[in-house]
Coordinates of C-alpha atoms and ligand atoms in Angstrom, one line a residue:
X1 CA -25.4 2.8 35.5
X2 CA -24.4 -0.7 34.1
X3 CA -23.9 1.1 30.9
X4 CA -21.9 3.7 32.4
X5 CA -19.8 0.5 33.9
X6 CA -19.5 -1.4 30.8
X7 CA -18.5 1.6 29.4
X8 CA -15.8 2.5 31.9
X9 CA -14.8 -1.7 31.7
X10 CA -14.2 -1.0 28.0
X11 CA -12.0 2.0 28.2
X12 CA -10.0 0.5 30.6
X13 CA -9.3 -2.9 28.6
X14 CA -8.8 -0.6 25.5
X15 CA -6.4 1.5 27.6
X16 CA -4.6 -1.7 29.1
X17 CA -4.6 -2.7 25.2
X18 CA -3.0 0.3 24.1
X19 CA -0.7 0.9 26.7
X20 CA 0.9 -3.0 26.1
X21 CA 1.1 -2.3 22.4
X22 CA 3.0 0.8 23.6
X23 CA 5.3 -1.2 24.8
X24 CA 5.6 -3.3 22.1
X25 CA 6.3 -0.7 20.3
X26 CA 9.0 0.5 21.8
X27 CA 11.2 -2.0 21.0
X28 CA 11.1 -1.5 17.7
X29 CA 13.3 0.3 15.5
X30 CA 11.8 3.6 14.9
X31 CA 9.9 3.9 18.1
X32 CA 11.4 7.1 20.5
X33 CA 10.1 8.7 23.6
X34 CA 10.0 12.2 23.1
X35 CA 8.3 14.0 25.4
X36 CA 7.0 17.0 23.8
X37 CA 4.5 16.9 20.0
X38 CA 7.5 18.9 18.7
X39 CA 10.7 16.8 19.9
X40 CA 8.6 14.0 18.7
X41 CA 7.7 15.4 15.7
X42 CA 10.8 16.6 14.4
X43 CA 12.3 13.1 15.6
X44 CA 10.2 11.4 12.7
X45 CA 12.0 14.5 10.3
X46 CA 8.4 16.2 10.8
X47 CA 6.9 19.7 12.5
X48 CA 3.6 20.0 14.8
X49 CA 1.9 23.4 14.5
X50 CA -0.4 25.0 15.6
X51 CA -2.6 28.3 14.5
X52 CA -2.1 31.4 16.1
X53 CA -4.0 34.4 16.9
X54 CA -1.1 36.7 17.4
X55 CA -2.7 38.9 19.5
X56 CA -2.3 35.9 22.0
X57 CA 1.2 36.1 21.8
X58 CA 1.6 38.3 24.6
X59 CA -0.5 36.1 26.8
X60 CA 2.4 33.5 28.7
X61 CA 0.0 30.8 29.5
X62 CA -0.4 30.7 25.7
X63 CA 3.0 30.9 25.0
X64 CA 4.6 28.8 26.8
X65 CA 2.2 26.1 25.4
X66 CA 3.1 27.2 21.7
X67 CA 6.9 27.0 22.4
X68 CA 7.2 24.1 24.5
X69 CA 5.1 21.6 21.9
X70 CA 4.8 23.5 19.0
X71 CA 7.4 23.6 16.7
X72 CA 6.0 25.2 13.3
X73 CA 3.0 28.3 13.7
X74 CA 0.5 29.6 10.8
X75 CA -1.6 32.7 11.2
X76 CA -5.2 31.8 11.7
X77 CA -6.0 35.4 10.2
X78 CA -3.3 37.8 9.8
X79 CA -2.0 36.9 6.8
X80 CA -5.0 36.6 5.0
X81 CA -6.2 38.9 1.6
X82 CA -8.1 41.5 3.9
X83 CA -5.6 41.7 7.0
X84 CA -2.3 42.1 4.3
X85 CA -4.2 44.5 2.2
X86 CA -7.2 46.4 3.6
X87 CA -7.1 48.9 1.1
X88 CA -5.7 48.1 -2.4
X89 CA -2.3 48.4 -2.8
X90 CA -1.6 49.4 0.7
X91 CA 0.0 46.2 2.4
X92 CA 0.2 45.6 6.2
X93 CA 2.2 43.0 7.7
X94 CA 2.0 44.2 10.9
X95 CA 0.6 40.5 12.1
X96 CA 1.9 38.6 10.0
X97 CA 6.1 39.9 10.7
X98 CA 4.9 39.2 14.4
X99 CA 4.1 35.7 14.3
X100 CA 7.4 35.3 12.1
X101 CA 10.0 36.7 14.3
X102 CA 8.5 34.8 17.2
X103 CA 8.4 31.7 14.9
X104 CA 12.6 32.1 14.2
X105 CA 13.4 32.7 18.1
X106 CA 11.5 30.0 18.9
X107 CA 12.9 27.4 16.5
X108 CA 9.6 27.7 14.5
X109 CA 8.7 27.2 11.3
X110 CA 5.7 29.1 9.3
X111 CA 3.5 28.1 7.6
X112 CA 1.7 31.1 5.2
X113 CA -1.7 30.9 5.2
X114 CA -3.6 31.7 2.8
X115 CA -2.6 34.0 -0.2
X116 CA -5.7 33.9 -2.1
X117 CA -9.4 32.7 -0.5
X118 CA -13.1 34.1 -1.3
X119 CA -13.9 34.2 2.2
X120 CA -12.0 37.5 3.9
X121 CA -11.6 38.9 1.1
X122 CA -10.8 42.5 1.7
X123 CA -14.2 44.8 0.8
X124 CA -12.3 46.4 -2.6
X125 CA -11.5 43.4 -4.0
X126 CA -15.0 41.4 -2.8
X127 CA -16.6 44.1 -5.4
X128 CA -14.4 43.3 -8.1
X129 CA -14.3 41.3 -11.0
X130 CA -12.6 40.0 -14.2
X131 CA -9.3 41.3 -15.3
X132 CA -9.2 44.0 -13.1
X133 CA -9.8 41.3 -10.2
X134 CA -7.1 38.8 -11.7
X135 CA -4.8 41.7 -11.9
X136 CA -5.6 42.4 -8.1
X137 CA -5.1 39.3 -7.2
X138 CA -2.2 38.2 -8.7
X139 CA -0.3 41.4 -7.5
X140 CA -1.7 40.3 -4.2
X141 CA 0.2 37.3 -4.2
X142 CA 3.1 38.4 -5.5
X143 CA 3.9 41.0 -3.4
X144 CA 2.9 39.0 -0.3
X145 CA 4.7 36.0 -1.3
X146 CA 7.6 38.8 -2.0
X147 CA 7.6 40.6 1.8
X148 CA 7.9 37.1 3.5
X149 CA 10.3 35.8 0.8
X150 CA 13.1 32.7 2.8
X151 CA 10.6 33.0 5.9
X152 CA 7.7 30.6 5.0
X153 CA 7.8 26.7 5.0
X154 CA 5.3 26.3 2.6
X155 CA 2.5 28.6 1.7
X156 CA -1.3 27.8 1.2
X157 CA -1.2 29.7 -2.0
X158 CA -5.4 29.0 -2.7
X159 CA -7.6 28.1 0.1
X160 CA -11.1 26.5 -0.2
X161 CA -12.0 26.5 -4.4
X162 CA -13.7 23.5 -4.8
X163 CA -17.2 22.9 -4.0
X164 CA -19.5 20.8 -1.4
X165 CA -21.5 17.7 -2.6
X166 CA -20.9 15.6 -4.9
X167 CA -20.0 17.3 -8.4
X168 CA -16.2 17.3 -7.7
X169 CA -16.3 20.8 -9.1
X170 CA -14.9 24.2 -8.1
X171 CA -16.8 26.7 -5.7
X172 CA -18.4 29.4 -7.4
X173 CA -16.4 33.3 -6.3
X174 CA -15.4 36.1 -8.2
X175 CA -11.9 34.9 -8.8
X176 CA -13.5 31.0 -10.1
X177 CA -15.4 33.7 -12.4
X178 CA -12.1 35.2 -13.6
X179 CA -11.4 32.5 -15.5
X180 CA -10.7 28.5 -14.7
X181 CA -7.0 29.1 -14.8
X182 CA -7.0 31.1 -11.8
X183 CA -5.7 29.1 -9.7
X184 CA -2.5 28.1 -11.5
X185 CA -1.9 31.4 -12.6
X186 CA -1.7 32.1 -8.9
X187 CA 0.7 29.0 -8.2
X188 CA 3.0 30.8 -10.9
X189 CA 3.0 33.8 -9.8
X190 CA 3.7 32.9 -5.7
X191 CA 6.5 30.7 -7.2
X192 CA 8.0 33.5 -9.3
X193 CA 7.6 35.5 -5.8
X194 CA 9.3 33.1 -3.4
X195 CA 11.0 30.4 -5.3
X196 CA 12.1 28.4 -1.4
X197 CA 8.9 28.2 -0.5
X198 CA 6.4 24.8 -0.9
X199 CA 3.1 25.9 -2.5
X200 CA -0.5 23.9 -1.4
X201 CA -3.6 23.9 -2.3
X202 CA -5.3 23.5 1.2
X203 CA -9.1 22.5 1.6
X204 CA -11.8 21.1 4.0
X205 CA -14.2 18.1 3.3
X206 CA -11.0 16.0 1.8
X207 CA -11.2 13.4 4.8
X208 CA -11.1 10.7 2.5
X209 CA -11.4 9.1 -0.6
X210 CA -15.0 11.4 -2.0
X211 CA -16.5 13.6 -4.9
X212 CA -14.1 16.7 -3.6
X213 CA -11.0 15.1 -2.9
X214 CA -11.1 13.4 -6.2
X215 CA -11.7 17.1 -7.8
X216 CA -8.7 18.3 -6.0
X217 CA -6.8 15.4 -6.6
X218 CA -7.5 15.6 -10.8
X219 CA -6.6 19.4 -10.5
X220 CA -3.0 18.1 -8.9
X221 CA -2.6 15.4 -11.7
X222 CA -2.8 18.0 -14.0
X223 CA -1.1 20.6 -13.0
X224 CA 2.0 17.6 -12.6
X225 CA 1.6 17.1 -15.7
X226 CA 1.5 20.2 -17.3
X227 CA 4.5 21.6 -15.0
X228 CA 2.4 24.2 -13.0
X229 CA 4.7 24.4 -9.7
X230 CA 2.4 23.4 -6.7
X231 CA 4.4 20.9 -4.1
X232 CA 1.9 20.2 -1.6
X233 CA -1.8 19.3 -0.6
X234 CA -3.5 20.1 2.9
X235 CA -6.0 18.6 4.5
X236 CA -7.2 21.0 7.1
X237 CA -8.9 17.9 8.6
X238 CA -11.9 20.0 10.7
X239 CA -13.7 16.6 12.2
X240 CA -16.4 15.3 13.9
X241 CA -16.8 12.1 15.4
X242 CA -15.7 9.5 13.0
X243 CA -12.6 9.5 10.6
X244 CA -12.9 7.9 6.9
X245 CA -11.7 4.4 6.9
X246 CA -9.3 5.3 3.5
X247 CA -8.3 8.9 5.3
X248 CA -4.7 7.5 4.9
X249 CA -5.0 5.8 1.7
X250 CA -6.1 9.8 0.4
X251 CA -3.4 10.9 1.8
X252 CA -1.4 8.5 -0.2
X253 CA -2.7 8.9 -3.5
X254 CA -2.4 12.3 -3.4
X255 CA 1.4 12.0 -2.5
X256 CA 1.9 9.1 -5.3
X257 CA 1.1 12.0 -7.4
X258 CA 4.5 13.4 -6.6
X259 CA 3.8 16.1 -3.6
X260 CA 3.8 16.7 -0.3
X261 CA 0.5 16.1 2.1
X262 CA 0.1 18.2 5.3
X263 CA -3.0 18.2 7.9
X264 CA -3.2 22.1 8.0
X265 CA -6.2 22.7 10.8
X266 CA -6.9 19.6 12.7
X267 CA -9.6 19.8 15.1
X268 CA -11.8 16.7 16.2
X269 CA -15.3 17.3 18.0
X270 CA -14.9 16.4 21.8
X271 CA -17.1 12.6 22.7
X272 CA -15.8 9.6 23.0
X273 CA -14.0 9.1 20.2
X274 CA -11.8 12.1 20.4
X275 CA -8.4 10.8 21.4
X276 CA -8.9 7.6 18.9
X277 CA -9.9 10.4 16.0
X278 CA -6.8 12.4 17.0
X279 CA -4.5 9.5 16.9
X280 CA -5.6 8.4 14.0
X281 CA -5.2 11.3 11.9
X282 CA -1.1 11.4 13.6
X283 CA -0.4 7.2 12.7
X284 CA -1.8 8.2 9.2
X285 CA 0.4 11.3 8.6
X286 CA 3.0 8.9 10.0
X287 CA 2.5 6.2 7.5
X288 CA 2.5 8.5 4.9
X289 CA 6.3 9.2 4.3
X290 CA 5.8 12.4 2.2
X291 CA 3.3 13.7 4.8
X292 CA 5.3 16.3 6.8
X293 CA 3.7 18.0 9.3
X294 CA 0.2 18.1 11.2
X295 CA -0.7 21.3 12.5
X296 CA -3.8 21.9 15.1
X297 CA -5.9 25.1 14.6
X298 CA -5.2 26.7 17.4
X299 CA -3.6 25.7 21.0
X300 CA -6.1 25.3 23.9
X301 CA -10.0 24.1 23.7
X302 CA -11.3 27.7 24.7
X303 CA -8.5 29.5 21.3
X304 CA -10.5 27.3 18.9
X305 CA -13.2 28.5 16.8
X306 CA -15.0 25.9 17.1
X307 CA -16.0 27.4 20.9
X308 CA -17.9 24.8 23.2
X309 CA -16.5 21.0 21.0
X310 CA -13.6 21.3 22.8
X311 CA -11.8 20.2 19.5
X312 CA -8.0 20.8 20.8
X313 CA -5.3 18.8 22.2
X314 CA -5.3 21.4 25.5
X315 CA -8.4 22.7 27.9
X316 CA -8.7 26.0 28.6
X317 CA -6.5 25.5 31.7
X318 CA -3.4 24.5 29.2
X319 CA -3.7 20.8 30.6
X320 CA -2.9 17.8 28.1
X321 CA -5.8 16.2 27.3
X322 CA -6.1 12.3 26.6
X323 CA -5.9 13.4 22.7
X324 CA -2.6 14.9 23.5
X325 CA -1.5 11.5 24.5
X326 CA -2.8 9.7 21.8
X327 CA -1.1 12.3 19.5
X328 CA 2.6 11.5 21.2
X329 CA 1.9 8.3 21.1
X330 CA 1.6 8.1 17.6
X331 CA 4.3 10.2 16.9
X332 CA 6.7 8.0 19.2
X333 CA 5.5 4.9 17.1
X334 CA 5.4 5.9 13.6
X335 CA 8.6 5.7 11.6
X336 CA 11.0 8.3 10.3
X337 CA 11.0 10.1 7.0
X338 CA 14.0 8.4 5.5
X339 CA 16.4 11.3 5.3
X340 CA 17.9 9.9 2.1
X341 CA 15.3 8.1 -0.2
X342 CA 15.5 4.6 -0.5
X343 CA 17.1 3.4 -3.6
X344 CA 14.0 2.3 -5.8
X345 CA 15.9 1.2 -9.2
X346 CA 19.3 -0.8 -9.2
X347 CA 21.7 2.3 -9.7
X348 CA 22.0 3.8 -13.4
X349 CA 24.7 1.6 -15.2
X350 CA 26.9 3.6 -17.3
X351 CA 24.8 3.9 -21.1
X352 CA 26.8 2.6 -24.0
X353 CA 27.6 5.4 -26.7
X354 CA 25.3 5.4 -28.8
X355 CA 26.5 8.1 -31.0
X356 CA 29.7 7.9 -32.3
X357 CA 31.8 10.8 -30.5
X358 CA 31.9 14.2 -32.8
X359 CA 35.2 13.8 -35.4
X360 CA 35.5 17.5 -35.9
X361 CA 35.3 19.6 -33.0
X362 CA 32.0 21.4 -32.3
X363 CA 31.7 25.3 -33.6
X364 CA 32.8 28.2 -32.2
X365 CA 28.9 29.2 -30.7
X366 CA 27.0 26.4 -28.9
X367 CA 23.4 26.4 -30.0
X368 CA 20.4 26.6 -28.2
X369 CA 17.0 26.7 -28.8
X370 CA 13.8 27.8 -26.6
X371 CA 10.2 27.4 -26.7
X372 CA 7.5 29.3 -24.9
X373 CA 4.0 27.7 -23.4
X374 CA 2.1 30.5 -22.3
X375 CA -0.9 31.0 -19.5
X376 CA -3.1 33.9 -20.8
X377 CA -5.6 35.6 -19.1
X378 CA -7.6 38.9 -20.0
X379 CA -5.3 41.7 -19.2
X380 CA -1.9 39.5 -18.2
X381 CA 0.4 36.0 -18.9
X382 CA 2.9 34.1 -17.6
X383 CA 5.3 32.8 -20.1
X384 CA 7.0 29.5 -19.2
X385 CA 10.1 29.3 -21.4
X386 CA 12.3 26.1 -22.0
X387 CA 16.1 26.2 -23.1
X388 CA 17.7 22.9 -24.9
X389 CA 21.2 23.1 -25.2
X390 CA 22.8 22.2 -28.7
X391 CA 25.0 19.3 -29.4
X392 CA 28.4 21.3 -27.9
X393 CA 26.2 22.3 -24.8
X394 CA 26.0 25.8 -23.0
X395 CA 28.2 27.8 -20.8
X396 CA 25.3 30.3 -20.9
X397 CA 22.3 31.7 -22.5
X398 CA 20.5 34.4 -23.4
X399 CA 17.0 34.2 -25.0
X400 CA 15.2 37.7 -26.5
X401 CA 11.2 37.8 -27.0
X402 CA 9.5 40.8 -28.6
X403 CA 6.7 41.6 -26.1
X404 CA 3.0 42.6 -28.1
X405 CA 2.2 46.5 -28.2
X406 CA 1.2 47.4 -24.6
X407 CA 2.5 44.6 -22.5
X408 CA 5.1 44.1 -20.4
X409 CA 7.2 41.9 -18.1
X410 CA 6.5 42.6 -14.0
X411 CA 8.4 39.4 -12.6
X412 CA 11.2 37.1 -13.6
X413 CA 12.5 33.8 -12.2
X414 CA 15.3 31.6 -13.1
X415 CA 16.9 34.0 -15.4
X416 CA 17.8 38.3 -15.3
X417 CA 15.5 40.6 -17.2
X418 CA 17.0 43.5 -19.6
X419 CA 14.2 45.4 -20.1
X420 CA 10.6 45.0 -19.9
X421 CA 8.9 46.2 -22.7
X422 CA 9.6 45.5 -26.2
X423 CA 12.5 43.6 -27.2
X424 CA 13.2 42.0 -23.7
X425 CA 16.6 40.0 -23.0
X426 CA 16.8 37.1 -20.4
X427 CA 20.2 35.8 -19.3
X428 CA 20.8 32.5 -17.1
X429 CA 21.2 33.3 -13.6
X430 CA 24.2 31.6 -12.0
X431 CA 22.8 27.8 -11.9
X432 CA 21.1 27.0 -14.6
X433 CA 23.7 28.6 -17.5
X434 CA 26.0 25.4 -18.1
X435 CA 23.7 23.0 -20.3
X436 CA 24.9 19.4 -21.2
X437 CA 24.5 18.8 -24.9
X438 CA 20.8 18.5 -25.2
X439 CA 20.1 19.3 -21.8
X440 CA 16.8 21.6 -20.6
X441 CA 16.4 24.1 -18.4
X442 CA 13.4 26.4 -17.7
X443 CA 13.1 29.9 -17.0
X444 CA 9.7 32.5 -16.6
X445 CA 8.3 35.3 -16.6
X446 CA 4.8 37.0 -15.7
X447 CA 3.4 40.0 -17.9
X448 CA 0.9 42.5 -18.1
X449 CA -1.3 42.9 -21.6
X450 CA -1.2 40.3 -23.7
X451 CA 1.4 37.7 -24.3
X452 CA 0.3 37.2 -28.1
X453 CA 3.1 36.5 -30.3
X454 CA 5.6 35.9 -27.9
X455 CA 8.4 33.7 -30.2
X456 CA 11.5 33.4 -28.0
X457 CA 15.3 33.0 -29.8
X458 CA 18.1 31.5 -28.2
X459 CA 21.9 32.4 -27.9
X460 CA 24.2 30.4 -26.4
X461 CA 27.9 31.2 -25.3
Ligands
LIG501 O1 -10.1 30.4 12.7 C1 -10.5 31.4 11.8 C2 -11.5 32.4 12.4 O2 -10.8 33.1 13.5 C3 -12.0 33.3 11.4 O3 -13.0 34.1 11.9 C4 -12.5 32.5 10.2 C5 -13.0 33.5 9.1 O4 -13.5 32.9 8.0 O5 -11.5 31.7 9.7 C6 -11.1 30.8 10.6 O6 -10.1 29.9 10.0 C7 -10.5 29.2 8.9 C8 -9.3 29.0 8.0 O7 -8.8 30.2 7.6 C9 -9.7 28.2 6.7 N1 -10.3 27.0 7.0 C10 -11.4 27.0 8.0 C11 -11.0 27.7 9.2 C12 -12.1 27.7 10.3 O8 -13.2 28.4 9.8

């Protein structure tokens, strides 16, 4: 009973303490006072989501939940592998097209989640392997990422490939067995498929500064640095009673890398520490300023799969719970994403000349020249070319390759295809034809067979 009174004591100072530096907080600056997570949210230049089953959406307890504090939704399963293509080839979006048209009259957005994962994997594909798998899955994400082109936020393009304990190492699957560069090759192709939309890697077990994180974190290093196109990181942030002390500081590295950081599936076991856990994870996001959004996996306690911890923000009744307070709070508090980065350098002084300028006028045909780095797997490639304009620069280009015996192009981006087998032709597309003298650009392409050989020429006009 004392216990139970100490305890009670200490809540209630800790409350008292919170609420005062509440108040403090309001008088600064960036604190507001919105009154839902999403006005709050998207006051800080941020979304709060939540997972949805969609079958709920026709349920108006659940509903008016969602589109009162929820301003951004993911699927919690139907746009996964085996609920887009049961049978291979045959797509259903059935699900999926639901939660987005209620997502875009609702002031939503989506969140895509997940294009390629070994769990749910449809039965066809779970007994395939190789370069008949690799094919699968890559037309699996392109012609996803393709039917919800302009409609998703940012897509969880792989879900889950990195192992438990402490090797840092990928989770063994049938698509890790396809080859190590599966999961670029999949980043390549979503981006050929829906060029608006942010691409994550999204994971579990990344609360912090550890073994798995640091895995992750040296596969998004690399893939910077080698110019694979992924913009964002999630944590799904699936917790139990305590939070890592550096969960923020992980967030930050990973953004210091040059993405974007999202908590994709937060849920926090119910006990004591519940609330604090929850606000926590929300002043974190908030510190971090290229963290956008936190989304909880699911809406009320009883939608979770998580069953009896009661890890959501709402019971089963649809009444806030103390974590959704701490949650508001913390949004109210934390500060903005500047809408305009803040100027880092002093501003770029004009650069001396350091050539003298051109006596005789450049000839007739600006030059260009291109060069290929290709991604090859057993039975496909995607070519990522690069265009540098001559010294007169470009008004245009046009680069030809001469595809092997067999293969042949199935996607484009950043420049129009003229053929696809054979001698192909790629032509700038409207914004990236006029080239400074010396200037880059980059186009792509994905293929089928092999990409051995590929030499590309340039043409400029
Ligand atoms: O919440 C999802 C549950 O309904 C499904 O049965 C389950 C199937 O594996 O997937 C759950 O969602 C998972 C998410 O897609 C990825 N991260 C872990 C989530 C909880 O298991």
């Amino acid at each position: 009973m004392n216990h139970r009174r100490a305890l009670r004591a200490a809540v209630t100072i800790a409350v008292t303490g919170a609420l005062a530096a509440a108040m403090t907080m309001t008088l600064t600056s960036t604190a507001s006072a919105g009154t839902t997570l999403r006005a709050s949210a998207a006051e800080k230049g941020r979304y709060f989501g939540a997972a949805v089953a969609t079958g709920k959406l026709s349920t108006s307890a659940y509903t008016t939940i969602l589109n009162r504090e929820f301003n951004s939704v993911v699927a919690e399963n139907e746009m996964k592998w085996d609920a887009t293509e049961p049978q291979q080839g045959r797509f259903s979006y059935t699900g999926g097209d639901r939660l987005v048209s209620h997502a875009q009259a609702n002031g939503m957005s989506v969140r895509g989640h997940a294009l390629l994962w070994h769990q749910q994997e449809p039965g066809w594909a779970q007994g395939m392997s190789g370069s008949a798998l690799r094919s699968a899955m890559i037309n699996h994400v392109t012609q996803v990422a393709t039917h919800f082109r302009g409609k998703i936020y940012a897509w969880d393009v792989v879900n889950e490939a990195f192992a438990d304990g402490g090797g840092g190492g990928r989770r063994d699957s049938n698509l890790q067995r396809t080859g190590n560069d599966w999961i670029e090759a999949a980043f390549r192709a979503a981006r050929a498929a829906d060029p608006g939309a942010k691409l994550c890697y999204n994971d579990y077990n990344t609360d912090g500064i550890n073994a798995k994180s640091t895995g992750i974190y040296n596969m998004v290093r690399d893939f910077k640095s080698r110019g694979v196109p992924i913009d964002c990181v999630g944590f799904q942030s699936h917790l139990g009673t305590s939070l890592a002390g550096d969960y923020q500081a992980n967030l930050q590295r990973f953004a210091d890398l040059g993405v974007d950081v999202q908590i994709t599936e937060l849920d926090v076991m119910t006990g004591g520490n519940q609330a604090n856990i929850f606000g926590a994870v929300t002043r974190a996001c908030m510190n971090v300023s290229r963290c956008t959004g936190i989304t909880t996996w699911g809406v009320r306690d009883c939608d979770s799969w998580r069953g009896s911890d009661n890890a959501l923000l709402f019971d089963c009744n649809g009444n806030k719970k103390a974590a959704y307070t701490s949650v508001l709070n913390a949004l109210n508090a934390g500060p903005a994403i500047p809408t305009t980065p803040p100027p880092t350098d002093p501003p770029p002084t004009t650069p001396p000349p350091t050539d003298p300028p051109p006596t005789t006028p450049p000839p007739g045909t600006a030059g260009c020249s291109a060069s290929v780095s290709l991604n090859s797997w057993n039975g496909g490639f995607v070519a990522t070319v690069k265009v540098t304009a001559g010294s007169a620069g470009t008004s245009g280009w046009n680069v030809g390759v001469t595809l092997a015996s067999g293969a042949s192009v199935t996607n484009t981006w950043s420049a129009t295809a003229s053929g696809s087998t054979g001698s192909v032709r790629f032509a700038n597309v409207d914004y990236n034809g006029r080239l400074g003298a010396g200037q880059v650009t980059e186009f792509g392409f994905q293929g089928t067979g092999s990409g051995a050989g590929i030499t590309p020429t340039c043409t400029a006009s």
